[in-house]
Structure formats: C-alpha cells, structure tokens
Amino acid sequence: MQAFEAVNHYFDQAAVLLDLSDNMRTLMITPDRELRVEVAIEMDSGQIGNFIGYRVQHDNARGPFKGGLRFHPHVDQDEARSLASLMTWKTAVVNLPFGGGKGGMNCDPNKLSRGELERVTRKFVQQIHDFIGPDKDIPAPDVGTDAQVMAWVMNEYSKYHGFQPACVTGKPVEYHGSEGREAATGYGVMIVAREILKRLGKEIRGTTFAIQGYGNVGSNTARYLAEAGGVITAISDAYGAVVNPRGLDIKALDAHVAIDRKVVGFPGGEPATNEQLLTQPVDVLIPAALGGVFDAETAKQVRAHLIIEAANSPTWPEADEVFRTREIPVVPDILVNAGGVIVSYFEWVQNQQHFRWPLDRIQREEETTMVESFNKIYELATRKGIPLRTAAFMIGISRVGRARVLGGI
Ligand code: NAD
C-alpha cells in the first residue's frame, strides 16, 4: 500500500459512516492540481544538481490550499499527494478557512551547503510562483525546511509579485513571521496529550513518554511535556536513541544537540537503537519523525498504552487495526499536529492585517482551537463507539463536503 492509498483508507472508514455517495467520494479524494517541476542549480563544485520539486493542491473548497514544503530524499509525487490530502482534513478538523496542499523536493538538505540550499529553494519558487500566493496556496515548513527557507521563499516570491508576506508562513519572527510559530506544533501536541490523559483519568505530571524524532516537532513537544512535569524516558533521531528510565534532562539534551546535532552521545542517558525506542515500556509513545513507522509487526511489539501521532501518517492501516485490537488508543495526526497550521493561520492573518499579535494571545487562541477540536472528536468517538481517527475524518469530511456543496460543484 502507498501513502496516498493509506490516507484514502482512513477517509473511506469515515465516508461509510457518513453515507457519502461514490461521486462525492471521488470528488473529495482527487487532488485539484499536481505540479512536478525540475529544479536544476549549480552546485558549489561547479556540477549541475538536478532535483525534482512537487506541489500538490488537493482541495480548496474551504479556502486557499495550505501545507508544508518537505525537503527529503524520499519525497515523491505519491507522498506529496498523501500529505496534501491530510492537510485538507486537518485544516477542516480545526476549522481553519484553508484547504489542503503539500510539496517538497527530493533533495537531502544535510548534504547541501547553505548556498546550495538557498539556490534550490529560490529555483523551486521560480518554477511554481504563479501557482502559489496569499489567496491561492500558502506553503510552510515541514521536514528538512525551516524559517530561513521560508524567508527565501517569501523573498523570491516578492520579486515576481511585490511585497506579499502572507504568501508563505513559518517565516522568522524578524522577517514577517509570527511569535510562537516555530514551537506551535509541539505546543499543540502537549495540549492534546494533556486533554487525552485527562479523559483517561491521568495527567502529564508523572506520565512517562518516548518520542521518536527530535527536530522541530519532537524537541518542542519534549520541552513542553517536561515543563508540565512529564517524564521523557526515551528520545531518538535519525542517528539513534537515548534512554533514561528516570527521565532525560531535556534542557541538557537541547544543549548537547545544539553542539553535536544528534541525541546519541548524550551523557545523561544510555544509547539505544531506533527499533528499541518504539518498544519502550512507557505510558505514551509519540512518533514525531517521518511517516510509515508502524506496520503490523511493530504495532504488535509496542508496549506503550497510548499513541499520540505528532508526525504525519506514522501508522499504516494494518498497524491501526492491531492497535485497535490491542485497545491502544491512537490520537490521530490530523488533530495532534494541527498546532502548526493553526499558528500559520494566525501568521497569515497578521500579515494581511499588518498587525502583530503577542505570544500570549497566540498561545491562548491556539489552545482554545486545539481543545475545542479535541473535545468535538472525543465526544463523537465516544458517542458512536468509533476510533478517534474515524471521528476526526468524519468531522473533516463533513465540513469540506458541506463547503463543496454550498459553493457548487
Ligand atoms: P524536522 O526535519 O525538524 O525533524 C525530523 C526529525 O526526525 C529529525 O530529528 C530527524 O533526525 C528525525 N528522524 C528522521 N528519521 C528518523 C528515524 N528513522 N528514526 C528516528 N528519528 C528520525 O521535521 P519536523 O518539522 O519536526 O517534522 C516531523 C514530523 O511532524 C513530520 O511528519 C512532519 O510532517 C510533521 N509536522 C511538522 C510540522 C511543523 O510545524 N514542522 C507541522 C505538522 C506536522
């Protein structure tokens, strides 16, 4: 099964309960537009570097397409399509006036110099600038891209279309970005963790967590959970894991990663493998790296009692079945990591208004949106006796479907 098929599998589980017609199903799962562009640059060596960039615009019934840009060697059309589709359901689940899009490039940013990274970013924008924009399609950071990359996107876009800071979100605060955007996804993950634990009669304080991935999402999630009294006993990144059953000192780990660029070698824990991270005996397991982490086999070995999906698409459908049989609740990606796009929306609004919001307002409004969305999903799931993911898809599909019908097919 490929990634887009997996998203559509989850879509179908909800569509059946909504009694969606076949025509409507086809209309809603099919992307509106898919771009595939060559991104050729001169490398520092003088050679030509050839990369392929993608932008999939999945659905804009509820507003402009919205979604990240991923720079990773595995990026391809199917992955971009699946992530674009997820964005459609995610923006609808948290009720933002956006549709869904996603894009990226099949490059490895770790192997590019800063100059090369800037050149591929600008070249990519040169190839797609007519198709994006504040009222069309608004990119944001994802795996392998950050605020600096978004600054280059805005700067390059402005050469063609004039000053338009709302053409991209996740920009640096000093360059038309928003307070709180960088940490927004992790902050939202912590809020969802707090809410689901509350429903299970628990709290973050004293609960044990293992987190896979220590980039933007994983590191900010760890920081907020630790600040709330959570005990983070294991963390991994692409190079390996560190484990400390008494809890890792997150501040000290951040200081270590700032220098070494990886968690392995951290003196406050024992080294472990990426596989061992997934089978830690913890209360909560949080995948916060790439997709496709849990297949049926890994799902059988998981020893956590709750999965909170901070990454996009970490769970293949067959693993989802295993978790369901084992009665391990899975809080789905389209809710858990929506904090990023929520604050991207606030950034877009601030850019349009040319008016800055303070951090406390941003965090307060992000929290309100996350809690309201969580409650709606939790209540629907409880009332119907269905998984949280199916409930989330039902809410997302209903909203998108309604907008489609109201706007006219
Ligand atoms: P990032 O590039 O900042 O970090 C990715 C992390 O994953 C790195 O620490 C990397 O070393 C690690 N990693 C890669 N392969 C791994 C492996 N096999 N095992 C363990 N760790 C591995 O990316 P990010 O922005 O933190 O995104 C992480 C996930 O969250 C992605 O699925 C992304 O789509 C999703 N997400 C991100 C945002 C955002 O605002 N950045 C918003 C919503 C969803």
mmCIF file of C-alpha atoms in Angstrom, residues 131-352:
data_model
loop_
_atom_site.group_PDB
_atom_site.id
_atom_site.type_symbol
_atom_site.label_atom_id
_atom_site.label_comp_id
_atom_site.label_asym_id
_atom_site.label_seq_id
_atom_site.Cartn_x
_atom_site.Cartn_y
_atom_site.Cartn_z
ATOM 1 C CA PHE A 131 0.561 28.744 -8.651
ATOM 2 C CA ILE A 132 1.106 29.888 -5.046
ATOM 3 C CA GLY A 133 0.252 33.125 -3.226
ATOM 4 C CA PRO A 134 -1.640 34.538 -0.223
ATOM 5 C CA ASP A 135 -5.064 33.753 -1.710
ATOM 6 C CA LYS A 136 -4.046 30.667 -3.722
ATOM 7 C CA ASP A 137 -1.679 28.338 -1.920
ATOM 8 C CA ILE A 138 0.456 29.112 1.129
ATOM 9 C CA PRO A 139 3.493 26.890 1.871
ATOM 10 C CA ALA A 140 5.053 26.425 5.343
ATOM 11 C CA PRO A 141 7.951 24.473 6.907
ATOM 12 C CA ASP A 142 7.988 20.691 7.178
ATOM 13 C CA VAL A 143 10.705 18.035 7.435
ATOM 14 C CA GLY A 144 14.038 19.436 6.220
ATOM 15 C CA THR A 145 12.860 23.048 5.879
ATOM 16 C CA ASP A 146 12.778 25.824 8.448
ATOM 17 C CA ALA A 147 12.150 29.536 8.971
ATOM 18 C CA GLN A 148 15.199 30.504 6.902
ATOM 19 C CA VAL A 149 13.930 28.509 3.918
ATOM 20 C CA MET A 150 10.534 30.230 4.275
ATOM 21 C CA ALA A 151 12.305 33.639 4.299
ATOM 22 C CA TRP A 152 13.916 32.739 0.948
ATOM 23 C CA VAL A 153 10.512 31.630 -0.386
ATOM 24 C CA MET A 154 8.946 34.976 0.541
ATOM 25 C CA ASN A 155 11.859 36.980 -0.801
ATOM 26 C CA GLU A 156 11.908 35.140 -4.141
ATOM 27 C CA TYR A 157 8.123 35.313 -4.495
ATOM 28 C CA SER A 158 8.212 39.096 -3.882
ATOM 29 C CA LYS A 159 10.480 39.559 -6.920
ATOM 30 C CA TYR A 160 7.573 38.466 -9.122
ATOM 31 C CA HIS A 161 4.537 39.680 -7.166
ATOM 32 C CA GLY A 162 5.693 42.549 -4.920
ATOM 33 C CA PHE A 163 5.534 42.653 -1.120
ATOM 34 C CA GLN A 164 3.313 39.729 -0.102
ATOM 35 C CA PRO A 165 4.411 38.370 3.299
ATOM 36 C CA ALA A 166 1.252 36.219 3.533
ATOM 37 C CA CYS A 167 2.449 34.086 0.582
ATOM 38 C CA VAL A 168 4.223 31.714 2.998
ATOM 39 C CA THR A 169 4.113 31.044 6.764
ATOM 40 C CA GLY A 170 6.663 29.829 9.281
ATOM 41 C CA LYS A 171 8.932 32.769 8.448
ATOM 42 C CA PRO A 172 11.447 34.114 11.007
ATOM 43 C CA VAL A 173 9.846 36.485 13.542
ATOM 44 C CA GLU A 174 12.260 39.213 12.366
ATOM 45 C CA TYR A 175 11.093 38.714 8.762
ATOM 46 C CA HIS A 176 7.289 38.920 8.918
ATOM 47 C CA GLY A 177 6.888 35.679 10.880
ATOM 48 C CA SER A 178 4.725 35.143 13.942
ATOM 49 C CA GLU A 179 5.616 34.758 17.569
ATOM 50 C CA GLY A 180 5.084 31.157 18.613
ATOM 51 C CA ARG A 181 5.051 29.599 15.109
ATOM 52 C CA GLU A 182 8.308 27.686 15.450
ATOM 53 C CA ALA A 183 7.175 25.883 18.617
ATOM 54 C CA ALA A 184 3.458 25.796 17.728
ATOM 55 C CA THR A 185 3.224 22.162 16.642
ATOM 56 C CA GLY A 186 4.964 20.881 19.787
ATOM 57 C CA TYR A 187 2.838 23.156 21.952
ATOM 58 C CA GLY A 188 -0.295 21.696 20.347
ATOM 59 C CA VAL A 189 0.970 18.137 20.879
ATOM 60 C CA MET A 190 1.375 18.874 24.596
ATOM 61 C CA ILE A 191 -2.182 20.252 24.774
ATOM 62 C CA VAL A 192 -3.614 17.154 23.098
ATOM 63 C CA ALA A 193 -1.581 14.936 25.441
ATOM 64 C CA ARG A 194 -2.948 16.851 28.431
ATOM 65 C CA GLU A 195 -6.555 16.548 27.193
ATOM 66 C CA ILE A 196 -6.497 12.847 26.347
ATOM 67 C CA LEU A 197 -4.719 11.988 29.604
ATOM 68 C CA LYS A 198 -7.373 13.964 31.493
ATOM 69 C CA ARG A 199 -10.082 11.843 29.835
ATOM 70 C CA LEU A 200 -8.198 8.725 30.893
ATOM 71 C CA GLY A 201 -8.062 9.956 34.494
ATOM 72 C CA LYS A 202 -4.379 10.871 34.317
ATOM 73 C CA GLU A 203 -2.200 13.943 33.908
ATOM 74 C CA ILE A 204 1.089 14.829 32.210
ATOM 75 C CA ARG A 205 2.914 15.098 35.546
ATOM 76 C CA GLY A 206 4.468 11.726 36.295
ATOM 77 C CA THR A 207 3.413 10.148 32.969
ATOM 78 C CA THR A 208 6.244 8.537 31.002
ATOM 79 C CA PHE A 209 6.825 9.337 27.301
ATOM 80 C CA ALA A 210 9.032 8.068 24.469
ATOM 81 C CA ILE A 211 9.443 10.417 21.500
ATOM 82 C CA GLN A 212 10.644 9.381 18.060
ATOM 83 C CA GLY A 213 12.265 12.329 16.243
ATOM 84 C CA TYR A 214 13.998 15.353 17.711
ATOM 85 C CA GLY A 215 13.554 18.025 15.070
ATOM 86 C CA ASN A 216 11.151 20.924 15.290
ATOM 87 C CA VAL A 217 8.163 18.897 16.451
ATOM 88 C CA GLY A 218 9.892 16.298 18.662
ATOM 89 C CA SER A 219 12.120 18.753 20.529
ATOM 90 C CA ASN A 220 9.383 21.299 21.232
ATOM 91 C CA THR A 221 6.992 18.538 22.302
ATOM 92 C CA ALA A 222 9.624 17.200 24.715
ATOM 93 C CA ARG A 223 10.251 20.660 26.143
ATOM 94 C CA TYR A 224 6.573 21.431 26.788
ATOM 95 C CA LEU A 225 5.871 17.984 28.230
ATOM 96 C CA ALA A 226 8.899 18.218 30.527
ATOM 97 C CA GLU A 227 7.819 21.697 31.656
ATOM 98 C CA ALA A 228 4.421 20.210 32.554
ATOM 99 C CA GLY A 229 6.066 17.507 34.684
ATOM 100 C CA GLY A 230 6.150 14.715 32.096
ATOM 101 C CA VAL A 231 8.941 12.142 32.360
ATOM 102 C CA ILE A 232 10.565 11.694 28.937
ATOM 103 C CA THR A 233 12.434 8.425 29.221
ATOM 104 C CA ALA A 234 13.498 7.922 25.583
ATOM 105 C CA ILE A 235 14.168 10.084 22.519
ATOM 106 C CA SER A 236 15.527 9.211 19.092
ATOM 107 C CA ASP A 237 16.558 10.923 15.876
ATOM 108 C CA ALA A 238 17.812 9.620 12.530
ATOM 109 C CA TYR A 239 21.113 8.500 14.124
ATOM 110 C CA GLY A 240 19.853 6.548 17.165
ATOM 111 C CA ALA A 241 18.219 6.901 20.556
ATOM 112 C CA VAL A 242 18.972 7.753 24.183
ATOM 113 C CA VAL A 243 17.149 6.222 27.117
ATOM 114 C CA ASN A 244 16.956 7.052 30.805
ATOM 115 C CA PRO A 245 14.196 5.324 32.817
ATOM 116 C CA ARG A 246 14.351 8.099 35.440
ATOM 117 C CA GLY A 247 13.740 10.758 32.780
ATOM 118 C CA LEU A 248 16.025 12.637 30.399
ATOM 119 C CA ASP A 249 17.062 16.176 31.314
ATOM 120 C CA ILE A 250 15.580 17.960 28.275
ATOM 121 C CA LYS A 251 17.421 21.257 28.821
ATOM 122 C CA ALA A 252 20.742 19.423 28.979
ATOM 123 C CA LEU A 253 19.784 17.328 25.924
ATOM 124 C CA ASP A 254 18.975 20.507 23.963
ATOM 125 C CA ALA A 255 22.386 21.933 24.863
ATOM 126 C CA HIS A 256 24.016 18.665 23.692
ATOM 127 C CA VAL A 257 22.047 18.596 20.397
ATOM 128 C CA ALA A 258 22.879 22.267 19.726
ATOM 129 C CA ILE A 259 26.534 21.224 19.507
ATOM 130 C CA ASP A 260 26.513 17.581 18.319
ATOM 131 C CA ARG A 261 23.396 17.827 16.066
ATOM 132 C CA LYS A 262 22.238 14.402 17.311
ATOM 133 C CA VAL A 263 20.905 12.845 20.514
ATOM 134 C CA VAL A 264 23.308 9.882 20.592
ATOM 135 C CA GLY A 265 26.323 10.575 22.766
ATOM 136 C CA PHE A 266 24.207 12.480 25.305
ATOM 137 C CA PRO A 267 25.830 11.677 28.667
ATOM 138 C CA GLY A 268 22.509 11.841 30.562
ATOM 139 C CA GLY A 269 21.213 8.566 29.067
ATOM 140 C CA GLU A 270 22.147 5.195 27.655
ATOM 141 C CA PRO A 271 22.385 4.683 23.887
ATOM 142 C CA ALA A 272 19.672 2.600 22.192
ATOM 143 C CA THR A 273 18.554 1.787 18.660
ATOM 144 C CA ASN A 274 15.648 3.334 16.783
ATOM 145 C CA GLU A 275 13.819 -0.002 16.992
ATOM 146 C CA GLN A 276 14.235 -0.094 20.792
ATOM 147 C CA LEU A 277 12.703 3.388 21.021
ATOM 148 C CA LEU A 278 9.430 2.069 19.625
ATOM 149 C CA THR A 279 9.181 -0.741 22.166
ATOM 150 C CA GLN A 280 9.948 1.227 25.317
ATOM 151 C CA PRO A 281 7.766 0.351 28.344
ATOM 152 C CA VAL A 282 6.218 3.830 28.606
ATOM 153 C CA ASP A 283 2.733 5.227 29.114
ATOM 154 C CA VAL A 284 2.747 7.243 25.884
ATOM 155 C CA LEU A 285 4.610 6.801 22.600
ATOM 156 C CA ILE A 286 4.877 9.862 20.348
ATOM 157 C CA PRO A 287 6.100 9.370 16.765
ATOM 158 C CA ALA A 288 7.407 12.806 15.681
ATOM 159 C CA ALA A 289 9.624 11.955 12.692
ATOM 160 C CA LEU A 290 8.617 10.518 9.326
ATOM 161 C CA GLY A 291 5.605 8.566 8.106
ATOM 162 C CA GLY A 292 5.110 4.791 7.900
ATOM 163 C CA VAL A 293 6.707 3.950 11.263
ATOM 164 C CA PHE A 294 4.159 1.404 12.473
ATOM 165 C CA ASP A 295 3.394 -1.668 10.393
ATOM 166 C CA ALA A 296 1.532 -4.696 11.754
ATOM 167 C CA GLU A 297 4.709 -6.205 13.226
ATOM 168 C CA THR A 298 5.970 -3.105 15.038
ATOM 169 C CA ALA A 299 2.454 -2.387 16.284
ATOM 170 C CA LYS A 300 2.389 -5.821 17.951
ATOM 171 C CA GLN A 301 5.625 -5.036 19.785
ATOM 172 C CA VAL A 302 4.669 -1.602 21.067
ATOM 173 C CA ARG A 303 4.476 -1.578 24.869
ATOM 174 C CA ALA A 304 3.008 1.918 25.308
ATOM 175 C CA HIS A 305 -0.635 2.303 26.374
ATOM 176 C CA LEU A 306 -1.394 5.330 24.209
ATOM 177 C CA ILE A 307 -0.108 6.616 20.837
ATOM 178 C CA ILE A 308 -0.118 10.329 20.069
ATOM 179 C CA GLU A 309 0.690 10.909 16.390
ATOM 180 C CA ALA A 310 2.779 14.083 16.175
ATOM 181 C CA ALA A 311 4.236 13.032 12.805
ATOM 182 C CA ASN A 312 2.097 12.831 9.682
ATOM 183 C CA SER A 313 0.966 9.321 8.702
ATOM 184 C CA PRO A 314 3.121 7.302 11.130
ATOM 185 C CA THR A 315 0.581 4.433 11.231
ATOM 186 C CA TRP A 316 -0.162 2.110 8.318
ATOM 187 C CA PRO A 317 -3.792 0.864 8.275
ATOM 188 C CA GLU A 318 -2.787 -2.687 9.259
ATOM 189 C CA ALA A 319 -0.996 -1.303 12.330
ATOM 190 C CA ASP A 320 -4.047 0.790 13.151
ATOM 191 C CA GLU A 321 -6.050 -2.452 13.216
ATOM 192 C CA VAL A 322 -3.516 -4.029 15.571
ATOM 193 C CA PHE A 323 -3.680 -1.053 17.930
ATOM 194 C CA ARG A 324 -7.465 -1.244 17.863
ATOM 195 C CA THR A 325 -7.459 -4.966 18.674
ATOM 196 C CA ARG A 326 -4.959 -4.358 21.453
ATOM 197 C CA GLU A 327 -7.126 -1.467 22.760
ATOM 198 C CA ILE A 328 -4.285 1.030 22.484
ATOM 199 C CA PRO A 329 -5.923 4.379 21.644
ATOM 200 C CA VAL A 330 -4.335 6.322 18.769
ATOM 201 C CA VAL A 331 -4.826 10.089 18.739
ATOM 202 C CA PRO A 332 -4.601 10.945 15.028
ATOM 203 C CA ASP A 333 -2.120 13.191 13.227
ATOM 204 C CA ILE A 334 -4.798 15.409 11.671
ATOM 205 C CA LEU A 335 -5.617 16.657 15.155
ATOM 206 C CA VAL A 336 -2.374 16.194 17.101
ATOM 207 C CA ASN A 337 -0.014 18.177 14.873
ATOM 208 C CA ALA A 338 -2.543 20.824 13.797
ATOM 209 C CA GLY A 339 -0.992 23.429 16.118
ATOM 210 C CA GLY A 340 1.485 24.287 13.350
ATOM 211 C CA VAL A 341 -1.150 25.156 10.784
ATOM 212 C CA ILE A 342 -3.263 26.938 13.400
ATOM 213 C CA VAL A 343 -0.438 29.365 14.165
ATOM 214 C CA SER A 344 0.391 29.534 10.444
ATOM 215 C CA TYR A 345 -3.162 30.789 10.056
ATOM 216 C CA PHE A 346 -2.516 33.424 12.767
ATOM 217 C CA GLU A 347 0.676 34.425 10.915
ATOM 218 C CA TRP A 348 -1.263 34.755 7.643
ATOM 219 C CA VAL A 349 -3.916 36.889 9.396
ATOM 220 C CA GLN A 350 -1.238 39.121 10.974
ATOM 221 C CA ASN A 351 0.472 39.537 7.593
ATOM 222 C CA GLN A 352 -2.819 40.526 5.959
#
